[in-house]
Short mmCIF file of C-alpha atoms in Angstrom, two decimals:
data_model
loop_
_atom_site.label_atom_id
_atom_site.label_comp_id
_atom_site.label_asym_id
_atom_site.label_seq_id
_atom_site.Cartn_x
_atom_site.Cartn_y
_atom_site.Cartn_z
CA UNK A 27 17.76 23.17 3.90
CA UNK A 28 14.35 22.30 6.03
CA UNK A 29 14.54 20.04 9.22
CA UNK A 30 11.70 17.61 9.24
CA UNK A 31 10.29 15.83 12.32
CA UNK A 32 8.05 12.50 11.44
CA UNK A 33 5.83 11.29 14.16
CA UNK A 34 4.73 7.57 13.30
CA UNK A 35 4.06 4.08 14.97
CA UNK A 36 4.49 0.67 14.21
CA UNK A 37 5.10 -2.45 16.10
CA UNK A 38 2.50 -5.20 16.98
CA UNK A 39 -1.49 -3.96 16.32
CA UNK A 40 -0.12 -1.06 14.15
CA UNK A 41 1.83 -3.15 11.51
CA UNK A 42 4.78 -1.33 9.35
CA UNK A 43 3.36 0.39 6.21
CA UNK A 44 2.69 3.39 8.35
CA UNK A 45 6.93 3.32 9.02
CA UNK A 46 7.70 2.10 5.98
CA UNK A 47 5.99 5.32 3.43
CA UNK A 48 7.17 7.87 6.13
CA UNK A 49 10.91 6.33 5.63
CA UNK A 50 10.21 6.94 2.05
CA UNK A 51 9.60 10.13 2.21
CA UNK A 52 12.43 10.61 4.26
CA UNK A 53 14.92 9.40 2.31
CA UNK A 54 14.16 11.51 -0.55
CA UNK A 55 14.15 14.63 1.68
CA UNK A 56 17.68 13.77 2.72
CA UNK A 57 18.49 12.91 -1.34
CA UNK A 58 17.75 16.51 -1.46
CA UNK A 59 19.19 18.27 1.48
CA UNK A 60 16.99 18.09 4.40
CA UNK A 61 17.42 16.98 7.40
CA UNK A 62 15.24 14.51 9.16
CA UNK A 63 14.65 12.63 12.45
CA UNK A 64 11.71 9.83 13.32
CA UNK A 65 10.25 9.65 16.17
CA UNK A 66 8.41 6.61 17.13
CA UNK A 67 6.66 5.78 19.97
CA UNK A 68 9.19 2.82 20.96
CA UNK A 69 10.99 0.98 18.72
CA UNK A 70 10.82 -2.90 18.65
CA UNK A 71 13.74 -4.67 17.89
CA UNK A 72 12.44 -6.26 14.93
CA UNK A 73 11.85 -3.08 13.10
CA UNK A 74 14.89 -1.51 13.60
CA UNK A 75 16.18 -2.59 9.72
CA UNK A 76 13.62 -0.79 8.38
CA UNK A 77 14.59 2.65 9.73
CA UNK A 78 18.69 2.18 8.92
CA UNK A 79 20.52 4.58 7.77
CA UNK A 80 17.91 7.37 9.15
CA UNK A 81 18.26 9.36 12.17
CA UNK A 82 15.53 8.18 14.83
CA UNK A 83 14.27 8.33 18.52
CA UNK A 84 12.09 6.34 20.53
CA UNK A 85 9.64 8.19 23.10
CA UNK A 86 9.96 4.89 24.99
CA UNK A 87 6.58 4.95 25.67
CA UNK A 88 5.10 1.81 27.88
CA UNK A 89 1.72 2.16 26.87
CA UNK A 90 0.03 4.45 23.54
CA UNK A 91 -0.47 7.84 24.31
CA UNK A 92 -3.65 7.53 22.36
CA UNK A 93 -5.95 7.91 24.48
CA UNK A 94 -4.29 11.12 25.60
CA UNK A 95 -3.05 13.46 22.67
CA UNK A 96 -1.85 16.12 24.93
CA UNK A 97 0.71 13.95 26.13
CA UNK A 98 1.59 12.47 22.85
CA UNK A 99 2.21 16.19 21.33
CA UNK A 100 4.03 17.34 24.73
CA UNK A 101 6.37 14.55 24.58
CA UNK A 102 6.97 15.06 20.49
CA UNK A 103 6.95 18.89 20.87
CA UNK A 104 10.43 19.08 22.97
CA UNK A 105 11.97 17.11 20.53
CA UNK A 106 10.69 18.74 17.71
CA UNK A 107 12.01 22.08 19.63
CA UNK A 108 15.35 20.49 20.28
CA UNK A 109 15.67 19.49 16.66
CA UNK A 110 14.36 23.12 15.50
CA UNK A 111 12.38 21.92 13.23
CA UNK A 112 10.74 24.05 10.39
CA UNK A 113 7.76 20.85 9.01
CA UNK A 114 5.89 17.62 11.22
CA UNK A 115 5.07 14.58 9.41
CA UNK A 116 2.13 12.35 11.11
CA UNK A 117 1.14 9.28 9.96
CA UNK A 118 -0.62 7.61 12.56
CA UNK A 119 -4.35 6.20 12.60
CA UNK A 120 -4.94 7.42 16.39
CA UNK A 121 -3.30 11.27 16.01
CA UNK A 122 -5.62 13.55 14.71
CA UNK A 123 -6.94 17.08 14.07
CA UNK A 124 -6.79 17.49 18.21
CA UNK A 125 -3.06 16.99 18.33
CA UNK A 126 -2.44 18.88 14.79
CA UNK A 127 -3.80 21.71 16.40
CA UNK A 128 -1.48 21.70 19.33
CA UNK A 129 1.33 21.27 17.14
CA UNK A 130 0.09 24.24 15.07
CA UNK A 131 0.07 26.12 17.81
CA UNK A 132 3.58 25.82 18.34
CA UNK A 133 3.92 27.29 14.66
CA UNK A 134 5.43 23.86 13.01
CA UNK A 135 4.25 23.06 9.43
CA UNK A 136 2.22 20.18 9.03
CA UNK A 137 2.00 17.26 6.81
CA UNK A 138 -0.72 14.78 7.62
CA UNK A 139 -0.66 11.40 6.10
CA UNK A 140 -4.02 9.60 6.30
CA UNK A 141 -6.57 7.75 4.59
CA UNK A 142 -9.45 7.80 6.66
CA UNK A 143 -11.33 10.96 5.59
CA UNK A 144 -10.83 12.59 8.64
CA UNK A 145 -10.96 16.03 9.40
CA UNK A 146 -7.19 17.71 9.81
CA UNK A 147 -5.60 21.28 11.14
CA UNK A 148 -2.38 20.64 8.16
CA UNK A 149 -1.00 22.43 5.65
CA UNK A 150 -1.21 19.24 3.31
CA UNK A 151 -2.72 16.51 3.16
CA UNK A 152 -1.66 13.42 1.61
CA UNK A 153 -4.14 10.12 0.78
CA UNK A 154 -3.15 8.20 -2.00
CA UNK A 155 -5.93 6.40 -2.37
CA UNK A 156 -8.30 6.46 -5.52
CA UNK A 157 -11.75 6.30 -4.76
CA UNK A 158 -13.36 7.13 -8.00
CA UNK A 159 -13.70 10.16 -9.98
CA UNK A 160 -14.80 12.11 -6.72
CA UNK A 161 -11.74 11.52 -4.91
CA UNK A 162 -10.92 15.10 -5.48
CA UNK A 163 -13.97 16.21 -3.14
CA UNK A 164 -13.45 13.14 -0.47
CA UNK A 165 -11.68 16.00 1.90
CA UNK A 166 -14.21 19.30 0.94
CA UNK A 167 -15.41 20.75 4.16
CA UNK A 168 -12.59 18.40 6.12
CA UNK A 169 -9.01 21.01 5.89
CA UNK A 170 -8.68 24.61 6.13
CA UNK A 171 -9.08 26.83 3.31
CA UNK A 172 -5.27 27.09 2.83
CA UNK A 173 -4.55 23.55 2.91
CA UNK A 174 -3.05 21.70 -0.30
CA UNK A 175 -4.52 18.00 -0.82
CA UNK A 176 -2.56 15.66 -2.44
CA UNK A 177 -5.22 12.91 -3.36
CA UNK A 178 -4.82 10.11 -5.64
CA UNK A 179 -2.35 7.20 -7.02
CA UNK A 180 0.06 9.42 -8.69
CA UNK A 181 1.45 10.25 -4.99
CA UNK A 182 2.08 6.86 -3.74
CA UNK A 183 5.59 6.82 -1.97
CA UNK A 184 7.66 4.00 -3.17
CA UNK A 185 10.88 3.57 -2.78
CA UNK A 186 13.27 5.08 -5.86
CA UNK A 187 13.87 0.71 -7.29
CA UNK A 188 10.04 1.87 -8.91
CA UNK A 189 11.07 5.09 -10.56
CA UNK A 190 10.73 3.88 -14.11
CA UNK A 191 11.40 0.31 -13.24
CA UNK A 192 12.13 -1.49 -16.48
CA UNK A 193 9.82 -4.56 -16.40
CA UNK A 194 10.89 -7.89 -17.50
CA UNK A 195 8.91 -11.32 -18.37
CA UNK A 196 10.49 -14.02 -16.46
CA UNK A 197 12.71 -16.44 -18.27
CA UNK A 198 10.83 -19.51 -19.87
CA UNK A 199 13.01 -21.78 -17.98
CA UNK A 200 11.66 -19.84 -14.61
CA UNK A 201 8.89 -21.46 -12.78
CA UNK A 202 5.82 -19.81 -12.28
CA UNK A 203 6.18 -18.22 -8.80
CA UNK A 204 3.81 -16.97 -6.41
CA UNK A 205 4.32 -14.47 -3.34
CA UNK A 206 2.11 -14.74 -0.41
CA UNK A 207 2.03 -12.71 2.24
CA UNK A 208 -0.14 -10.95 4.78
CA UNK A 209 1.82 -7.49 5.56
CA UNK A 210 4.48 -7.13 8.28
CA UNK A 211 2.59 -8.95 10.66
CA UNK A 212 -0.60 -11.24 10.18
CA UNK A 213 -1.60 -14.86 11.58
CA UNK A 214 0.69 -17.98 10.63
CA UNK A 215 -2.27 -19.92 10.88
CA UNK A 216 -3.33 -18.42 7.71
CA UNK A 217 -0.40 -18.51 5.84
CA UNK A 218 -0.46 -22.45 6.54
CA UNK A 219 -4.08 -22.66 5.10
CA UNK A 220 -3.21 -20.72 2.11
CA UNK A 221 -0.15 -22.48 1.72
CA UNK A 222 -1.51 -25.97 2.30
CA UNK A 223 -4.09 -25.35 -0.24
CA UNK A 224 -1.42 -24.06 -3.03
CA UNK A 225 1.45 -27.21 -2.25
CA UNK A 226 -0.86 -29.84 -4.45
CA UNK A 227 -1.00 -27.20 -7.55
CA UNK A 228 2.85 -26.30 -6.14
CA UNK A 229 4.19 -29.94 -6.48
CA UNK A 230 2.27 -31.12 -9.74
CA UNK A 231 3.19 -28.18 -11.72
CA UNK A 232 6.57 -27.11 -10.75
CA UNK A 233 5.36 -24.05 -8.99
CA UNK A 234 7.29 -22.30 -6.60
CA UNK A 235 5.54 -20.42 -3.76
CA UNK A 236 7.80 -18.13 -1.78
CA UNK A 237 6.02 -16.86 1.44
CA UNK A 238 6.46 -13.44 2.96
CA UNK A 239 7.23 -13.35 7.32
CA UNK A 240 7.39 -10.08 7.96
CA UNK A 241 9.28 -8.76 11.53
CA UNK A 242 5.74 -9.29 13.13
CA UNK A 243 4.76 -12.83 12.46
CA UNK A 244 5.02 -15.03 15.66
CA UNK A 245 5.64 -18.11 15.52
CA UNK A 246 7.93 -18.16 11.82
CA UNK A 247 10.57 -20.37 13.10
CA UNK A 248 8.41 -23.42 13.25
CA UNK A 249 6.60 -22.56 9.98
CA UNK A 250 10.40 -22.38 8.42
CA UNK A 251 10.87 -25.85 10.43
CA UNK A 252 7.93 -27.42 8.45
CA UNK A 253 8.74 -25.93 4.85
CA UNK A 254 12.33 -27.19 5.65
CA UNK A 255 11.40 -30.94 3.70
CA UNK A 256 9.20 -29.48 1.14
CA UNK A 257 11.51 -27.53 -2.07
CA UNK A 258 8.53 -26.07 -3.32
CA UNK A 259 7.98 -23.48 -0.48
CA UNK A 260 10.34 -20.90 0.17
CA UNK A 261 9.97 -18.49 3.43
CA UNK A 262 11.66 -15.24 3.05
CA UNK A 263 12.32 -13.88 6.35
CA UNK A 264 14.52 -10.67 7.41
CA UNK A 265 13.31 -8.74 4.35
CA UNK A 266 13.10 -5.59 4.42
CA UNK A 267 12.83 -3.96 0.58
CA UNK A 268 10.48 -6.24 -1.41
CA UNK A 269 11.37 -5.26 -4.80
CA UNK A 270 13.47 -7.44 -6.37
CA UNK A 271 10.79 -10.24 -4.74
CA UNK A 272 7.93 -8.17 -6.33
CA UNK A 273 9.60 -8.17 -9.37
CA UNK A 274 10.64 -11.71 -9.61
CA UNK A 275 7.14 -13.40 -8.89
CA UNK A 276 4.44 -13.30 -11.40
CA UNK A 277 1.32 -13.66 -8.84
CA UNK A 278 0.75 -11.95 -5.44
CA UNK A 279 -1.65 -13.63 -3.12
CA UNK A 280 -2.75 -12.18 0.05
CA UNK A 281 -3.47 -9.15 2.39
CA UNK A 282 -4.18 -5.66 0.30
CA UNK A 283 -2.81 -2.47 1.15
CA UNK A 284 0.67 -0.45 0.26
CA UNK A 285 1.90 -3.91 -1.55
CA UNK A 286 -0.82 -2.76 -4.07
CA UNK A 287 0.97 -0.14 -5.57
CA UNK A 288 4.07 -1.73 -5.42
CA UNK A 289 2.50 -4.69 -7.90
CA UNK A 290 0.79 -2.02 -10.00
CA UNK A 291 4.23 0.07 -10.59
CA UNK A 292 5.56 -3.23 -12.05
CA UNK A 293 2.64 -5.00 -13.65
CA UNK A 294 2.19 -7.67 -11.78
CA UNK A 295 -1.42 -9.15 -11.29
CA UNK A 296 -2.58 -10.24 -7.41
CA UNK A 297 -5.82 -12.42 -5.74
CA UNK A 298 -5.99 -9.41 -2.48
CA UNK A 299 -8.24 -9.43 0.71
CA UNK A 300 -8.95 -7.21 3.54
CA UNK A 301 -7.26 -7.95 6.55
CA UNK A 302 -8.24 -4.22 8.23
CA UNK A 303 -11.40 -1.96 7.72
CA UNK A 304 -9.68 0.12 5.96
CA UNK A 305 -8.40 -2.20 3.03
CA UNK A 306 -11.94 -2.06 2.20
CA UNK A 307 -12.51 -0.46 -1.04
CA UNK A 308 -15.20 -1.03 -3.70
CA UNK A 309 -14.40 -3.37 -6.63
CA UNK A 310 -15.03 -0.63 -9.49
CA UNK A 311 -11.85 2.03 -7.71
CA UNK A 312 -9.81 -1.26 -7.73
CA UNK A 313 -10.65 -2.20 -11.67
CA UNK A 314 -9.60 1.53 -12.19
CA UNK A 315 -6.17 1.16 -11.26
CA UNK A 316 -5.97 -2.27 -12.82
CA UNK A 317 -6.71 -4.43 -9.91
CA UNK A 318 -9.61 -6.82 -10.67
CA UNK A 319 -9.12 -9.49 -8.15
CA UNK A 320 -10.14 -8.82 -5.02
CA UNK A 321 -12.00 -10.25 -1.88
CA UNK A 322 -13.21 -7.40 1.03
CA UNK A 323 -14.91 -10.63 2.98
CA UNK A 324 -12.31 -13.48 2.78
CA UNK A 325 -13.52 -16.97 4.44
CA UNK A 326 -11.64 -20.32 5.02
CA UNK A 327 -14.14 -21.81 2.71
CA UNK A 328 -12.51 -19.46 -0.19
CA UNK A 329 -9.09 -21.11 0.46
CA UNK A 330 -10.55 -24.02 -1.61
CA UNK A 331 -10.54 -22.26 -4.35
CA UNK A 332 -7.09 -20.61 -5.02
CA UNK A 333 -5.27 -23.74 -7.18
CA UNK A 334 -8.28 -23.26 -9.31
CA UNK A 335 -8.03 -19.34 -9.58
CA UNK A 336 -3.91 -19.93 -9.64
CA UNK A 337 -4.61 -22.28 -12.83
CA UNK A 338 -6.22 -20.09 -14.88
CA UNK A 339 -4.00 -17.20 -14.28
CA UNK A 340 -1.41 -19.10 -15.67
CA UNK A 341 -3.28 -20.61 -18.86
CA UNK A 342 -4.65 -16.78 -19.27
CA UNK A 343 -1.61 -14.85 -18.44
CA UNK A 344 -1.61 -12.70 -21.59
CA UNK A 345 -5.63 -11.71 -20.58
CA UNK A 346 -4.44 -11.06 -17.16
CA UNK A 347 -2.14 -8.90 -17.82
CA UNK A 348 -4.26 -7.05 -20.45
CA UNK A 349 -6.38 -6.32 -17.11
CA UNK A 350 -3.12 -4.25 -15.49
CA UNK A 351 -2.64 -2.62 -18.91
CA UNK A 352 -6.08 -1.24 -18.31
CA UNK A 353 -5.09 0.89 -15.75
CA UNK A 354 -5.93 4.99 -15.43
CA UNK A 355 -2.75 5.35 -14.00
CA UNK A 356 0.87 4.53 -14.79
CA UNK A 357 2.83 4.69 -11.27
CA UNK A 358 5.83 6.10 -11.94
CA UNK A 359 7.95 5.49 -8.49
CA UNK A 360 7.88 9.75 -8.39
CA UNK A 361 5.22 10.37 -5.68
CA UNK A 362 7.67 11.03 -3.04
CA UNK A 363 9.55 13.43 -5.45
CA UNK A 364 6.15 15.21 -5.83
CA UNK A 365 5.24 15.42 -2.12
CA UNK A 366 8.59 17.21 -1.47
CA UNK A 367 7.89 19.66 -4.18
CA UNK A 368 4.55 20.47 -2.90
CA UNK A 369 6.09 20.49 0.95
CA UNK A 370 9.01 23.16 -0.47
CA UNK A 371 6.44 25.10 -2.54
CA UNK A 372 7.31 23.74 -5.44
CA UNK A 373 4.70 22.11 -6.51
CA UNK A 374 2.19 22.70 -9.95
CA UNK A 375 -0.34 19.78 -10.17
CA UNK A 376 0.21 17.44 -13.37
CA UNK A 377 -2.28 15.71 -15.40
CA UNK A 378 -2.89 11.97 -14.44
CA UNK A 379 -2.37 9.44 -17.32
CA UNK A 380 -5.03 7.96 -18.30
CA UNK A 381 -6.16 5.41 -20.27
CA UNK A 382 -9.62 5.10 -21.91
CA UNK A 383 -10.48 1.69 -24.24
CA UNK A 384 -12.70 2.10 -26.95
CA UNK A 385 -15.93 0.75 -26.99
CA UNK A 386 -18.56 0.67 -29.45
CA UNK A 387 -21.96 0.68 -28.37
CA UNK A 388 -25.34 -0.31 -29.91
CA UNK A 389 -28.10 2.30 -28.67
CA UNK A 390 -31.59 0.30 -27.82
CA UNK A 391 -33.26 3.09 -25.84
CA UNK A 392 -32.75 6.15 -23.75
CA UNK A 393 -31.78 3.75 -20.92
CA UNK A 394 -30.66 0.41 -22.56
CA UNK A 395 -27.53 -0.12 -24.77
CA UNK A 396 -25.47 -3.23 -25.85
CA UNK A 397 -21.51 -3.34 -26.15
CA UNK A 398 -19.34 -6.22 -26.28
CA UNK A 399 -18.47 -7.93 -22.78
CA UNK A 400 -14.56 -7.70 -22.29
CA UNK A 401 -12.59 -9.34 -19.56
CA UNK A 402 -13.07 -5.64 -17.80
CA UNK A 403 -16.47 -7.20 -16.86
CA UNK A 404 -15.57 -10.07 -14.87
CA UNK A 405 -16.59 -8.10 -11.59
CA UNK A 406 -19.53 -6.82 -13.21
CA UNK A 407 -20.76 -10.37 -14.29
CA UNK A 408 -20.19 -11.82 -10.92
CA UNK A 409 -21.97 -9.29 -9.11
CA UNK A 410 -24.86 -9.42 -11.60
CA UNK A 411 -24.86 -13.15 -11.11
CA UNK A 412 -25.26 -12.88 -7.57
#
């Protein structure tokens, strides 16, 4: 058995995914033996569901220690003592290589959970995120030369619903339902906008929209207040696994980030934006893990435009969804199992799935071709449009 110490943040500014994949992880370290404690820099009440069942402590800090990582790894280095433990989890945007090293020194194992490209004193490194068919070389020159890098989709920590999740169309006599949401936080003003634009499309067609509030959102109660007249709209508030909501709907609209994955592992299409910098990813890594809608510079003048966009998903649903079958990965729900392995020296690396379509092409020159146009291309088109 290993003891495991997480160091993460969420709360207001931070938002939850950071908490949410590091309570992941630790859940299927205790499914195997381990023993695990969070530490979090304070705990706000409305985040307290997300970390039940799991043993966790709150530094009760006032203000962020970020400006300061001494003090941050000082603080989290006499509990990690007390708790004797043998690995560190960080996931946290505004810890770095200057507060791995101090843990280091203290002769902890380290697991660093990032996406930023940073440089990093860890044993492993985890960053799910595909970014092409260099992502393999994103952290060269960046770890030490005995570090293991877990890079890429097929480490995605989901919860264990995804492991093999057996997808189902909805039943015919289901209406066509859309999530929105913007994360665990966000502004209500633009859920209202977004909301307000989809109610016309909503009410004509039978459409229900149910509308994620996560523990961040200020102001939900008087949203909830105005939805309470209109059937249509459903707020979900006080959720804390989205599964069975992710499963149920059969378009996601709004912010990008972990949600991603969580649509991909079930095959369900979504219209994304960037709400942070880094949500900010070029079109062509999106198309290759089946994602092909997707806005890095979202305006109030695009809001226009969704009942349009929402229209034709439905009257092209079988086109959409050959999009997601398109997909170089199949997200298995088993990244967490895998990060374990590789965290207990288990680990062998195993060959991504991937999925190539055939194309034929008509050779002109040594620079020019011709192949058929396939719905692959919409991206393509649009940018050569532009």
């Amino acid at each position: 058995m290993k003891r495991i110490v997480f160091r993460v943040n969420a709360g207001q500014g931070i938002g939850i995914g950071h908490l949410v994949r590091c309570a992941v992880l630790a859940r299927e370290l205790i499914q195997q033996g381990h023993k695990c404690l969070l530490v979090l820099g304070a705990v706000e009440q409305e985040l307290s569901a997300f970390v039940e069942g799991l043993d966790y402590i709150s530094l009760n800090l006032v203000s962020p220690t970020y400006q300061d990582e001494s003090h941050d790894a000082a603080l989290f280095l006499s509990v990690a003592n007390n708790f004797y433990a043998d690995w560190v989890v960080v996931d946290d945007y505004y810890l770095g290589r200057d507060w791995e090293l101090l843990i280091k020194a203290h002769g902890y194992q380290v697991l660093s959970i990032d996406d930023l490209c940073r440089p990093h004193e860890c044993d492993i490194l985890l960053d799910v995120r595909w970014r092409g068919d260099n992502t393999s070389l994103y952290y060269q020159d960046k770890l030490p030369s005995h570090s293991m890098a877990l890079l890429g989709p097929e480490f995605v920590l989901l919860s264990e619903h995804y492991q093999q999740a057996v997808i189902h169309s909805q039943p015919a006599e289901q209406p066509f339902t859309l999530l929105v949401g913007l994360g665990g936080g966000g502004d209500i003003v633009t859920i209202r906008k977004l909301v307000a634009n989809l109610e016309p499309l909503a009410k004509r067609n039978q459409i229900k929209i149910q509308v994620i509030l996560g523990p961040l959102f200020d102001d939900s109660l008087t949203f909830i207040a105005e939805c309470a007249d209109t059937p249509w709209v459903e707020p979900l508030i006080g959720i804390k696994e989205l599964y069975p909501h992710l499963k149920a709907c059969d378009l996601y609209i709004g912010a990008a980030g972990g949600i991603l994955y969580q649509l991909l592992a079930l095959n369900k299409p979504a219209l994304t934006f960037s709400t942070a910098e880094n949500q900010v990813t070029p079109i062509e890594q999106l198309e290759d893990i089946g994602h092909f809608f997707h806005v890095d510079q979202w305006c109030e003048q695009d809001v226009a435009y969704l009942p349009e966009f929402v229209d034709a998903v439905i009257r092209h649903n079988g086109r959409v969804q050959g999009l997601l079958n398109s997909s170089r990965f199949h997200l298995d729900g088993l990244g967490a199992q895998r990060v374990v392995k590789a965290m207990m020296g288990e680990f062998t690396p195993e060959e991504k799935v991937k999925h190539s379509a055939q194309c034929i092409e008509l050779i002109l020159s040594k620079h020019h071709s011709l192949r058929p146009v396939s719905d692959r291309d919409i991206n393509h088109y649009l940018d050569s449009r532009n």
